[in-house]
PDB file of C-alpha atoms in Angstrom:
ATOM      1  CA  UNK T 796     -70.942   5.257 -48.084  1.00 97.00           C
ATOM      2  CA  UNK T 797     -68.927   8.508 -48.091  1.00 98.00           C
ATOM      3  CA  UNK T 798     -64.828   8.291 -50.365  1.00 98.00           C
ATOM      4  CA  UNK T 799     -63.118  10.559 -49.018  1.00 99.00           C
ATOM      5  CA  UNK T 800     -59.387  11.730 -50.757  1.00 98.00           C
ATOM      6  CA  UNK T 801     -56.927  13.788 -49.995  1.00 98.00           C
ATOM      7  CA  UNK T 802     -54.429  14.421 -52.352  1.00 98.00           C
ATOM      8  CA  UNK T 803     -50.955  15.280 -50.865  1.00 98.00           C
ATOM      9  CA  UNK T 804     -49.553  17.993 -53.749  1.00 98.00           C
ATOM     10  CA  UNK T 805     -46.598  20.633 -53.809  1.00 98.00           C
ATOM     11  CA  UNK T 806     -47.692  23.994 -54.816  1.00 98.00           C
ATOM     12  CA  UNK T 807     -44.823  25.998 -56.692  1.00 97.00           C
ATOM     13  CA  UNK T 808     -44.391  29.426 -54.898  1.00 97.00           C
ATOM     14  CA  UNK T 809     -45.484  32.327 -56.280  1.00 95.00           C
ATOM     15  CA  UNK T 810     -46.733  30.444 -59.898  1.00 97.00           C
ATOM     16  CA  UNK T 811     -50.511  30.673 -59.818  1.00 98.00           C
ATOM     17  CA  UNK T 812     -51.228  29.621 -63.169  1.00 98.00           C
ATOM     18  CA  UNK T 813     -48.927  26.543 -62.675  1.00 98.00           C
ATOM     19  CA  UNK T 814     -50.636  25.629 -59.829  1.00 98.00           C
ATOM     20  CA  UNK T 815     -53.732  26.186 -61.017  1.00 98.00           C
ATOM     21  CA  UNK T 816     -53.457  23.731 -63.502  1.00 98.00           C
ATOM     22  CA  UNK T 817     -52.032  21.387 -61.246  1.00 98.00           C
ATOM     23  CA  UNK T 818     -55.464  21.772 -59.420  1.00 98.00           C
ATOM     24  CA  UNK T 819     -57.543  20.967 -62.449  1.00 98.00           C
ATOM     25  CA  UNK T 820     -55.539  18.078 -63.215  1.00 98.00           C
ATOM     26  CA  UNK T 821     -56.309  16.575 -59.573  1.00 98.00           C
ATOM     27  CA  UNK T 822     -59.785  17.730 -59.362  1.00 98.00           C
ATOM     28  CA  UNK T 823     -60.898  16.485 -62.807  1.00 98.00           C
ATOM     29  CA  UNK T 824     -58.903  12.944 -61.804  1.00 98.00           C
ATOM     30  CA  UNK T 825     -59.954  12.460 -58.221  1.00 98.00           C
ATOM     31  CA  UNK T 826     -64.028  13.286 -58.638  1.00 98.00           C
ATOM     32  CA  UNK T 827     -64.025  11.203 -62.166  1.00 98.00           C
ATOM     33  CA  UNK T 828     -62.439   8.146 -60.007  1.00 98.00           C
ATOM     34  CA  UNK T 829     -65.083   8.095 -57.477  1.00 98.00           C
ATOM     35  CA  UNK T 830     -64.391  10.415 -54.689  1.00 98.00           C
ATOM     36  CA  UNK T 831     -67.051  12.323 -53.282  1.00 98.00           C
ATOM     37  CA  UNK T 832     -65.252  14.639 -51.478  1.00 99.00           C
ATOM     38  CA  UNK T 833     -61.639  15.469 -52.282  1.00 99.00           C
ATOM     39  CA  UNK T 834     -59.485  18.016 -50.128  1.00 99.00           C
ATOM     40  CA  UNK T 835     -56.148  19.533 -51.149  1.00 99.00           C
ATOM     41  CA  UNK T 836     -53.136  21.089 -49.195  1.00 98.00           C
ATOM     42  CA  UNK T 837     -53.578  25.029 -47.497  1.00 98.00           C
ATOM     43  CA  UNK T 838     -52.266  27.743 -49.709  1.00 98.00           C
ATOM     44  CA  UNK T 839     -52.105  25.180 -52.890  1.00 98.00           C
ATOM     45  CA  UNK T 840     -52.875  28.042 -55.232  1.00 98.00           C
ATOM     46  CA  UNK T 841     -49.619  30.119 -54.085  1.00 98.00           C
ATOM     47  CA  UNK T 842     -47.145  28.020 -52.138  1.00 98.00           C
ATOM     48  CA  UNK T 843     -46.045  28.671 -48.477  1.00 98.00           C
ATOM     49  CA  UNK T 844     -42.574  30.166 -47.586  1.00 98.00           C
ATOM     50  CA  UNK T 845     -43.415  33.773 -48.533  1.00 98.00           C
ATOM     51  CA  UNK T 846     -40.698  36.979 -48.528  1.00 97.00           C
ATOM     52  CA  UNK T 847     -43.002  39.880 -49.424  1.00 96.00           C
ATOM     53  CA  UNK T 848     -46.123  40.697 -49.780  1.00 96.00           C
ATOM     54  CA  UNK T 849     -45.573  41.127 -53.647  1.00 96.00           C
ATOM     55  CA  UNK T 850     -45.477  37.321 -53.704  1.00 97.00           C
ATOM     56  CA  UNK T 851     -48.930  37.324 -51.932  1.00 98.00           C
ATOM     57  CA  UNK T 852     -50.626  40.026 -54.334  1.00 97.00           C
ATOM     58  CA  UNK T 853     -49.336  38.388 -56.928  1.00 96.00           C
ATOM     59  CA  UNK T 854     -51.446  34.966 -56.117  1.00 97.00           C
ATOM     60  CA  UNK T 855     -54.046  36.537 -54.132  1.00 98.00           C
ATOM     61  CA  UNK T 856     -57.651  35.947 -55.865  1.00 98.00           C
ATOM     62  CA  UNK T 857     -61.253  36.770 -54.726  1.00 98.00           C
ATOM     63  CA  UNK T 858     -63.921  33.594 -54.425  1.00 98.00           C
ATOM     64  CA  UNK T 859     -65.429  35.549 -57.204  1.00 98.00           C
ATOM     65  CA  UNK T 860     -62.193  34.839 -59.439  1.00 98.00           C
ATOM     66  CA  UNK T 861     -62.777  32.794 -62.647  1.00 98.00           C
ATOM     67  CA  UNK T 862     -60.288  30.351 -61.872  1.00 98.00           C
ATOM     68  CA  UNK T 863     -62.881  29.440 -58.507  1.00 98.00           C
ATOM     69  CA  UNK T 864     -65.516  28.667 -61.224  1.00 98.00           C
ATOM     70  CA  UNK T 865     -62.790  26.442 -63.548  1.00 98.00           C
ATOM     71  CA  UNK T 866     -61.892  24.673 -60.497  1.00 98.00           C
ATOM     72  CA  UNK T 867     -65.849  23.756 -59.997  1.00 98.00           C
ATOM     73  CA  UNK T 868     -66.396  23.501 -63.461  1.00 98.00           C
ATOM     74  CA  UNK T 869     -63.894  20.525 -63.446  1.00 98.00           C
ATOM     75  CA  UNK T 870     -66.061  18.398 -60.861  1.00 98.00           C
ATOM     76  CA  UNK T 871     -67.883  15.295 -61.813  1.00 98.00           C
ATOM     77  CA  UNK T 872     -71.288  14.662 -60.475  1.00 97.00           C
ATOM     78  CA  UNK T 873     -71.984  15.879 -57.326  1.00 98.00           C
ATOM     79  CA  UNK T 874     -68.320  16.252 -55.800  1.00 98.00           C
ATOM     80  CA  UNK T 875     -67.273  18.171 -52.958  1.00 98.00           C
ATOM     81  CA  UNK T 876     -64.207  19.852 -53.017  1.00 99.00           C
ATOM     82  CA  UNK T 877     -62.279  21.670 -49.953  1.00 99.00           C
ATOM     83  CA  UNK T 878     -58.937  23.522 -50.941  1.00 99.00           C
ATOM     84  CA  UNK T 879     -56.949  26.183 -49.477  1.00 98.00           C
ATOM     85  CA  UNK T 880     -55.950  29.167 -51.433  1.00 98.00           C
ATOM     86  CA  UNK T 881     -54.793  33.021 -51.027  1.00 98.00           C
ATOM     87  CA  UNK T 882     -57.224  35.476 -50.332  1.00 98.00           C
ATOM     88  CA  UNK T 883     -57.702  38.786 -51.731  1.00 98.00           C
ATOM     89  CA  UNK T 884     -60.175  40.485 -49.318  1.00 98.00           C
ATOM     90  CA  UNK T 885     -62.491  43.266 -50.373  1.00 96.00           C
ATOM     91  CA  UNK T 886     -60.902  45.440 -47.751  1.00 97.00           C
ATOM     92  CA  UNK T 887     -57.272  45.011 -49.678  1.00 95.00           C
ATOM     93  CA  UNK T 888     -55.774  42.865 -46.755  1.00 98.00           C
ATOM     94  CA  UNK T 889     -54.733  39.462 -47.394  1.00 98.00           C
ATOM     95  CA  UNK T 890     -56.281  36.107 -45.902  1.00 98.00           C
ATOM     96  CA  UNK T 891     -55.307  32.692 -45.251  1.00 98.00           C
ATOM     97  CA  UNK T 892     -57.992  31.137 -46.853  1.00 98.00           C
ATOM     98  CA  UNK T 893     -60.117  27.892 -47.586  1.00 98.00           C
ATOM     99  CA  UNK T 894     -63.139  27.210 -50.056  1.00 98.00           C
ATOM    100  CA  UNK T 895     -65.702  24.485 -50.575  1.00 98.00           C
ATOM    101  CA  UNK T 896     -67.106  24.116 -53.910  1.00 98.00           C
ATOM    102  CA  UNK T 897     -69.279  21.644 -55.785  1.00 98.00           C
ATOM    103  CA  UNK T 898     -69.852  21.813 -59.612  1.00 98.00           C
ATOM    104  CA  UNK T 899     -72.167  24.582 -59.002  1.00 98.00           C
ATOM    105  CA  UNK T 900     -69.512  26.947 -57.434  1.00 98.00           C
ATOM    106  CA  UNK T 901     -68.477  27.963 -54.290  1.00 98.00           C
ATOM    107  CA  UNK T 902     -70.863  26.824 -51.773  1.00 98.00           C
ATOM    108  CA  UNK T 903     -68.725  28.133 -48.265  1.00 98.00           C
ATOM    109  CA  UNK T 904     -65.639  30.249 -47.530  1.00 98.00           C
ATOM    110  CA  UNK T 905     -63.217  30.494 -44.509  1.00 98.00           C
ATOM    111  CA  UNK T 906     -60.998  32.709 -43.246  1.00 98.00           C
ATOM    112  CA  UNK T 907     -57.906  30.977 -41.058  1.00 99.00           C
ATOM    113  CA  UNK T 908     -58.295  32.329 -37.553  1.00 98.00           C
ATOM    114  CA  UNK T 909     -55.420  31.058 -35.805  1.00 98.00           C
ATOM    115  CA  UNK T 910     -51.981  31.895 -38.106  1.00 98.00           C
ATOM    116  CA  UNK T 911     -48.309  30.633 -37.581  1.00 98.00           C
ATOM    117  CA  UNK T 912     -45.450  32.386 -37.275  1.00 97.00           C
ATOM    118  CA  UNK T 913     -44.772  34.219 -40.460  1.00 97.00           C
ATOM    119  CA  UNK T 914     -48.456  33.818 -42.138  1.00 98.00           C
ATOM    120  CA  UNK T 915     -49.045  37.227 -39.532  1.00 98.00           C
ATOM    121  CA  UNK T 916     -46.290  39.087 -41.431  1.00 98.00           C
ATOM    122  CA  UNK T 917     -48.405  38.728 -44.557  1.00 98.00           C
ATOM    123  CA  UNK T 918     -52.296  37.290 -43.653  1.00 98.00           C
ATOM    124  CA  UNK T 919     -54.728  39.147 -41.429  1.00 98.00           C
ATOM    125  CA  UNK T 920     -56.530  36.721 -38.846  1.00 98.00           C
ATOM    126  CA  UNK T 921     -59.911  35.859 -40.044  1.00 98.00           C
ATOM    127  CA  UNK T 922     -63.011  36.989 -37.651  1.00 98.00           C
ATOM    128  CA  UNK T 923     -65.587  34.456 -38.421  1.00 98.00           C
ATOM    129  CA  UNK T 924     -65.669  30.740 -37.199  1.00 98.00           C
ATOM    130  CA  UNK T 925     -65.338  27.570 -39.425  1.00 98.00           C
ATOM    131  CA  UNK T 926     -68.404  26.857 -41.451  1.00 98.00           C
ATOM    132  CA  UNK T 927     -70.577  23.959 -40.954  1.00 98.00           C
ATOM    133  CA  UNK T 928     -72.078  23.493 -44.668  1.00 98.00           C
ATOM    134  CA  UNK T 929     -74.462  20.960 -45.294  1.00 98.00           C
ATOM    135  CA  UNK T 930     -74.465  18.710 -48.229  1.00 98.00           C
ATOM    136  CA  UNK T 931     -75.812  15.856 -50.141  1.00 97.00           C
ATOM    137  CA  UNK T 932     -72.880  13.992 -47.991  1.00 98.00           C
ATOM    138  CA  UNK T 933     -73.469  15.000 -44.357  1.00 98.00           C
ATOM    139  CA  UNK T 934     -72.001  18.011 -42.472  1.00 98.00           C
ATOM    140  CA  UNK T 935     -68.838  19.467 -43.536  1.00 99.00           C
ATOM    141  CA  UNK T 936     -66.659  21.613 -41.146  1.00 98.00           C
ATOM    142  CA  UNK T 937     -63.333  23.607 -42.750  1.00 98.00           C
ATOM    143  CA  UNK T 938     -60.440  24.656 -40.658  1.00 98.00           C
ATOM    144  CA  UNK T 939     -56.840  25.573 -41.710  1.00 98.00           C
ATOM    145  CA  UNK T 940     -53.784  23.757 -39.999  1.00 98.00           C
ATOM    146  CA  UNK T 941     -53.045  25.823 -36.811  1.00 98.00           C
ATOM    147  CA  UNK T 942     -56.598  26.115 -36.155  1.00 98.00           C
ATOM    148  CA  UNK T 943     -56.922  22.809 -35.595  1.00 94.00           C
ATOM    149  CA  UNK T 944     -54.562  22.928 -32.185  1.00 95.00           C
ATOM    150  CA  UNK T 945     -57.540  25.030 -30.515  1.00 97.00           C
ATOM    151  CA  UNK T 946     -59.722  22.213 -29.349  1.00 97.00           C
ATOM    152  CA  UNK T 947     -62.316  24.675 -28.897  1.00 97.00           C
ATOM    153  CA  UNK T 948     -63.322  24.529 -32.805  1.00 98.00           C
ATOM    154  CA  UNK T 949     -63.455  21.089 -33.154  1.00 98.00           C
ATOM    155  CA  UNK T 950     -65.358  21.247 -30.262  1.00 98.00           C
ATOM    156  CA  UNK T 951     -67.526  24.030 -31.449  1.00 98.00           C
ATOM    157  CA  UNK T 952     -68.107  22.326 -35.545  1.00 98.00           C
ATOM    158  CA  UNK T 953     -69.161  19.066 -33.380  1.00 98.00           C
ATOM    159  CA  UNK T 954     -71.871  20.644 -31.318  1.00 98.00           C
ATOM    160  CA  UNK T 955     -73.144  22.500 -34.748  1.00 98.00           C
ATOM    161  CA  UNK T 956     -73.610  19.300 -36.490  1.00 98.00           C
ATOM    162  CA  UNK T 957     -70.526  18.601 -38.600  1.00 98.00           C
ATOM    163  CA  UNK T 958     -70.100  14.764 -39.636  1.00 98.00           C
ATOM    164  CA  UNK T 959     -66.385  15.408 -41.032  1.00 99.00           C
ATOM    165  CA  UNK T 960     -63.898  18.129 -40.440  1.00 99.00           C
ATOM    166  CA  UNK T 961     -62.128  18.899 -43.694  1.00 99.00           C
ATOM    167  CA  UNK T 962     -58.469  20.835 -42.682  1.00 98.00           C
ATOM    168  CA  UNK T 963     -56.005  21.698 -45.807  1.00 98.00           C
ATOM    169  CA  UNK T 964     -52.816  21.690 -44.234  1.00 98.00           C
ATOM    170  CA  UNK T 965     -48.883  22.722 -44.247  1.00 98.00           C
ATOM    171  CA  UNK T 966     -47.232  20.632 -41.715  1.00 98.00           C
ATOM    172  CA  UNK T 967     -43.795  22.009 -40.964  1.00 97.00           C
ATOM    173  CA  UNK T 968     -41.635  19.002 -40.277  1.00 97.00           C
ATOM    174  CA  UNK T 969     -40.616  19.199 -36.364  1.00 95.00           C
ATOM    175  CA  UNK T 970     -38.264  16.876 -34.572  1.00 95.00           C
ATOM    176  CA  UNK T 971     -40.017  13.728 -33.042  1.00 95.00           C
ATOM    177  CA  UNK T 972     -38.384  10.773 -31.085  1.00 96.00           C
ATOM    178  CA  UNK T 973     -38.016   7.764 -33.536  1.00 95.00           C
ATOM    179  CA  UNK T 974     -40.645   5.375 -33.798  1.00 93.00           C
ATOM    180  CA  UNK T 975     -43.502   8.805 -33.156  1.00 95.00           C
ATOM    181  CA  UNK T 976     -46.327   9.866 -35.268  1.00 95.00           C
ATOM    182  CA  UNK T 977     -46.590  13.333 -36.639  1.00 96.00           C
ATOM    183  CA  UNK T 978     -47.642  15.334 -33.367  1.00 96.00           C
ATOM    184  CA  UNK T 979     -50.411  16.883 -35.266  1.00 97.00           C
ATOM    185  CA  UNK T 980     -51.839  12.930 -36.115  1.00 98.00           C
ATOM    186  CA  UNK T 981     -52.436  12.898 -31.838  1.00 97.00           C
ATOM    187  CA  UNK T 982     -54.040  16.072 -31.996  1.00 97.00           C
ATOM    188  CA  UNK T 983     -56.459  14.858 -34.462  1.00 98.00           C
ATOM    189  CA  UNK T 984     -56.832  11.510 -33.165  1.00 98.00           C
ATOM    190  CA  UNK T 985     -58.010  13.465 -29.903  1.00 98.00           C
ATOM    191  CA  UNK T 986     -60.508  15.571 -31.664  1.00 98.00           C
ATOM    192  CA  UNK T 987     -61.830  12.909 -33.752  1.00 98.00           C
ATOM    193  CA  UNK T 988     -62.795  10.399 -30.576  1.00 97.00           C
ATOM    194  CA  UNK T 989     -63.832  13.341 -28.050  1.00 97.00           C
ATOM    195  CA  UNK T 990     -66.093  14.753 -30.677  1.00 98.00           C
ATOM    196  CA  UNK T 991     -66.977  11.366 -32.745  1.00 98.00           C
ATOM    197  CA  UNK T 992     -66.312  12.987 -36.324  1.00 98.00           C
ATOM    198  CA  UNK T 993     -64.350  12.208 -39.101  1.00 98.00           C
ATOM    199  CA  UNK T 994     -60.900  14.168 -39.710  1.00 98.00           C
ATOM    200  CA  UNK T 995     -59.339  14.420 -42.621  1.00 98.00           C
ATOM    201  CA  UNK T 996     -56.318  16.683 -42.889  1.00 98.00           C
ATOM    202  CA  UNK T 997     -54.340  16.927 -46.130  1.00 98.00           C
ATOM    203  CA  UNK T 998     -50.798  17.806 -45.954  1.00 98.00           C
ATOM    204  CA  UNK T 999     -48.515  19.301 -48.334  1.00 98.00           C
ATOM    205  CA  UNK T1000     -45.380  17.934 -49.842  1.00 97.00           C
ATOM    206  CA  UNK T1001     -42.443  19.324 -51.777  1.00 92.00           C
ATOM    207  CA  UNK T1002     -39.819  21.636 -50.222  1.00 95.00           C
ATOM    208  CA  UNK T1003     -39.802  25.481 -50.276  1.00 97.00           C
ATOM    209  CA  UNK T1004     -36.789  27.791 -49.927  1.00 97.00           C
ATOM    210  CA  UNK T1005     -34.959  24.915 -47.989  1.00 97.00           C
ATOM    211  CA  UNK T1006     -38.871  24.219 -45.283  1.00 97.00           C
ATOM    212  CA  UNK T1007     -39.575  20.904 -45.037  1.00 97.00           C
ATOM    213  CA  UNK T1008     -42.881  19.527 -44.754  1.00 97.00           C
ATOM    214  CA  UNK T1009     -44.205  16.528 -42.263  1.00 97.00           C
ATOM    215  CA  UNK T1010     -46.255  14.634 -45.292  1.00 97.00           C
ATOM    216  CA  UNK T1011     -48.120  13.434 -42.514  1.00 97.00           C
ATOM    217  CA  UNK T1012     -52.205  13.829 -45.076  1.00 98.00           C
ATOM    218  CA  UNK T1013     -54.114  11.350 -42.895  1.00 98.00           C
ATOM    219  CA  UNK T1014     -57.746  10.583 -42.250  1.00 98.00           C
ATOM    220  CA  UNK T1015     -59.160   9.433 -39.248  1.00 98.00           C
ATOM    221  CA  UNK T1016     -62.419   7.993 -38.435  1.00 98.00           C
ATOM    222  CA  UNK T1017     -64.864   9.054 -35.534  1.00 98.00           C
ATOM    223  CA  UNK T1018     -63.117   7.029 -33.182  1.00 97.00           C
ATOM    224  CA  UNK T1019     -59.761   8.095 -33.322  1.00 98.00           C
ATOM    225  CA  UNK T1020     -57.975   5.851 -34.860  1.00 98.00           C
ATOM    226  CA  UNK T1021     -56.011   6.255 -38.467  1.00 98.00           C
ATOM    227  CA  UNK T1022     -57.840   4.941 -41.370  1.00 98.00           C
ATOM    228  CA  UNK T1023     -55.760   6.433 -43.816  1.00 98.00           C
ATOM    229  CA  UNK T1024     -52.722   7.882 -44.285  1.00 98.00           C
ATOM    230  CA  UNK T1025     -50.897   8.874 -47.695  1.00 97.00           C
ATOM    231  CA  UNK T1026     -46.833   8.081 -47.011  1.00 88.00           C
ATOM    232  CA  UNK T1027     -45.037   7.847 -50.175  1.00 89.00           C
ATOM    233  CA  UNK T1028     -48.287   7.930 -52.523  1.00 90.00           C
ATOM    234  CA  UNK T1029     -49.416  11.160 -51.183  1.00 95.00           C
ATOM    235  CA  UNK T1030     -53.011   9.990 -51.220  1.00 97.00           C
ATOM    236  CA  UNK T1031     -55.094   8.916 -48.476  1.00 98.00           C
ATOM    237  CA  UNK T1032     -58.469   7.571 -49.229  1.00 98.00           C
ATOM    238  CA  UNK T1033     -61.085   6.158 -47.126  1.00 98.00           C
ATOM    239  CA  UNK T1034     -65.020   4.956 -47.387  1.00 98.00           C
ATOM    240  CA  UNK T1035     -67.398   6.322 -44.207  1.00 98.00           C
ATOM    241  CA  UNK T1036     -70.933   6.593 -43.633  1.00 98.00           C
ATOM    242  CA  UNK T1037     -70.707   9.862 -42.178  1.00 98.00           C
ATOM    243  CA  UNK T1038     -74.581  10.112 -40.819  1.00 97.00           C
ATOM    244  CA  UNK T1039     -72.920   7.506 -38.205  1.00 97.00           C
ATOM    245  CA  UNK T1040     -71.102  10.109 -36.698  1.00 98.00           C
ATOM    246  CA  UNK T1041     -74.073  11.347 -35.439  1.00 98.00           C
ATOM    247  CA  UNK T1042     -74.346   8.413 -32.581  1.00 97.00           C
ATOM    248  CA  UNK T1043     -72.513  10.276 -29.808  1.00 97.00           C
ATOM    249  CA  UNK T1044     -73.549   7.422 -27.194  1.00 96.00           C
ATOM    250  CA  UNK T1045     -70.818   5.002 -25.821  1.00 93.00           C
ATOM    251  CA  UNK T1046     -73.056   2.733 -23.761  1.00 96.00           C
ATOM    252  CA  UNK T1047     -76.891   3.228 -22.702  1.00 97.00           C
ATOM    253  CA  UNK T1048     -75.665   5.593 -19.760  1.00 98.00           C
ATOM    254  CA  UNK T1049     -73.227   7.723 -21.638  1.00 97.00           C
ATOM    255  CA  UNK T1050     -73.703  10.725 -24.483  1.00 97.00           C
ATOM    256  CA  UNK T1051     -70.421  12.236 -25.304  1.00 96.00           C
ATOM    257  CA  UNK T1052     -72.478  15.591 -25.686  1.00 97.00           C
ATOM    258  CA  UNK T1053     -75.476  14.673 -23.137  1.00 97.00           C
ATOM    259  CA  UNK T1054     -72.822  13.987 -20.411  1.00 97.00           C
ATOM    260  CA  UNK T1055     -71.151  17.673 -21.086  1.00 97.00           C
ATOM    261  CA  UNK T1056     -71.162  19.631 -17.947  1.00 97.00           C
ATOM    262  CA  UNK T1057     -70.313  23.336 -19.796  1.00 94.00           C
ATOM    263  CA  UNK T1058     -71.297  25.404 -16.651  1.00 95.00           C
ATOM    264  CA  UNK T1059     -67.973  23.685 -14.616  1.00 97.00           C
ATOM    265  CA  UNK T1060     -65.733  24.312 -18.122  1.00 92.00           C
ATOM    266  CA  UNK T1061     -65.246  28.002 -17.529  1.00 84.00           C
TER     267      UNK T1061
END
């Protein structure tokens, strides 16, 4: 069996030592209490709500950065980590980025391809599509937030192999009719069942220059239903054999993948 944590954290804008520490603390706490994989929030190293692109430079760090190697050198055992974090590119732009590490270093890197609303005023669109990485776990996909709403990557990670779909999140909190789930939760309850894999998207909490977030850091299992969420502990946790994933039948004359019919998608 597989633990499985997200951690729910507010980021303080702009502060990346701050927040840096704050990701040691959870890192060195979550992988020493028995998760195996542990993701954080998107853009945990800088904060969100951004008004320049000073604020970005001045969080903005490389994979190569040493903090990148604290962060892994904080990891018990053989620990997964997925975070999301600021990107300094080598061509001087700026990315909306995600990392995987283990207590080696940084295993996989992603650039968010799909960005919301102000991220384009600040983040160039990555060109590359979510790593599948393989580990002592199963197959991990990573995807940032908007991505997600594009049911062609969840689609695509699933037909590479990928036993869980890791995606750091910032919800923005959007009107729903009492008595609804986060819209985002239906999204990912769709993509977990038409794709049997595991979700897990971790949400951020906290407010920032007056945005609200939705809090809504849930995991759900490969059959679409909620096995986790955080609410008012901001920590979701939940125990999966991920290599069971991997059984894509429904019955003995139905494959979720072997019944695909791609030539009539187009």
């Amino acid at each position: 069996m597989t633990r499985i944590v997200c951690r729910q954290l507010a980021p303080t804008l702009a502060d990346l030592p701050g927040n840096h520490r704050q990701i040691l603390r959870v890192i060195a706490e979550e992988t020493s209490s028995g998760a195996d994989i542990l993701i954080l929030p998107e853009l945990i190293t800088s904060g969100y709500v951004f008004k320049s692109a000073d604020e970005v430079d001045a969080c903005a760090i490389t994979p190569a950065d040493p903090l990148a190697a604290e962060w892994a050198a904080a990891i018990e055992g053989e620990s997964i980590v997925v975070l999301g974090y600021a990107e300094r590119g080598d061509d001087g732009r700026f990315y909306n980025g995600a990392m995987l590490l283990n207590a080696n270093g940084v295993l996989a890197t992603y650039r968010k391809a799909h960005l919301w609303d102000e991220e384009k005023l600040f983040f160039t669109a990555g060109s590359e599509p979510p790593p599948v990485v393989a580990t002592r776990f199963g197959w991990i996909a990573v995807m940032v937030c908007y991505d997600f709403e594009f049911p062609e990557f969840p689609r695509r990670v699933a037909l590479e192999g990928a036993d869980l779909i890791a995606v750091p999140t910032n919800w923005p909190l959007v009107y729903r009719p009492d008595g609804e789930r986060p819209p985002e939760w239906h999204l990912a309850q769709a993509a977990a069942r038409v794709n049997r894999v595991v979700i897990a998207c971790c949400d951020r909490t906290g407010t920032e220059r007056g945005q609200e977030w939705t809090e809504g850091t849930a995991i759900f299992d490969q059959f679409g239903w909620p096995a986790s969420a955080a609410g008012d502990g901001h920590r979701a946790a939940y125990e999966v054999d991920l290599t069971a994933t991997r059984d894509k039948s429904f019955n003995p004359n139905n494959d979720l993948f072997g019944d695909r019919r791609p030539e009539l998608y187009l």
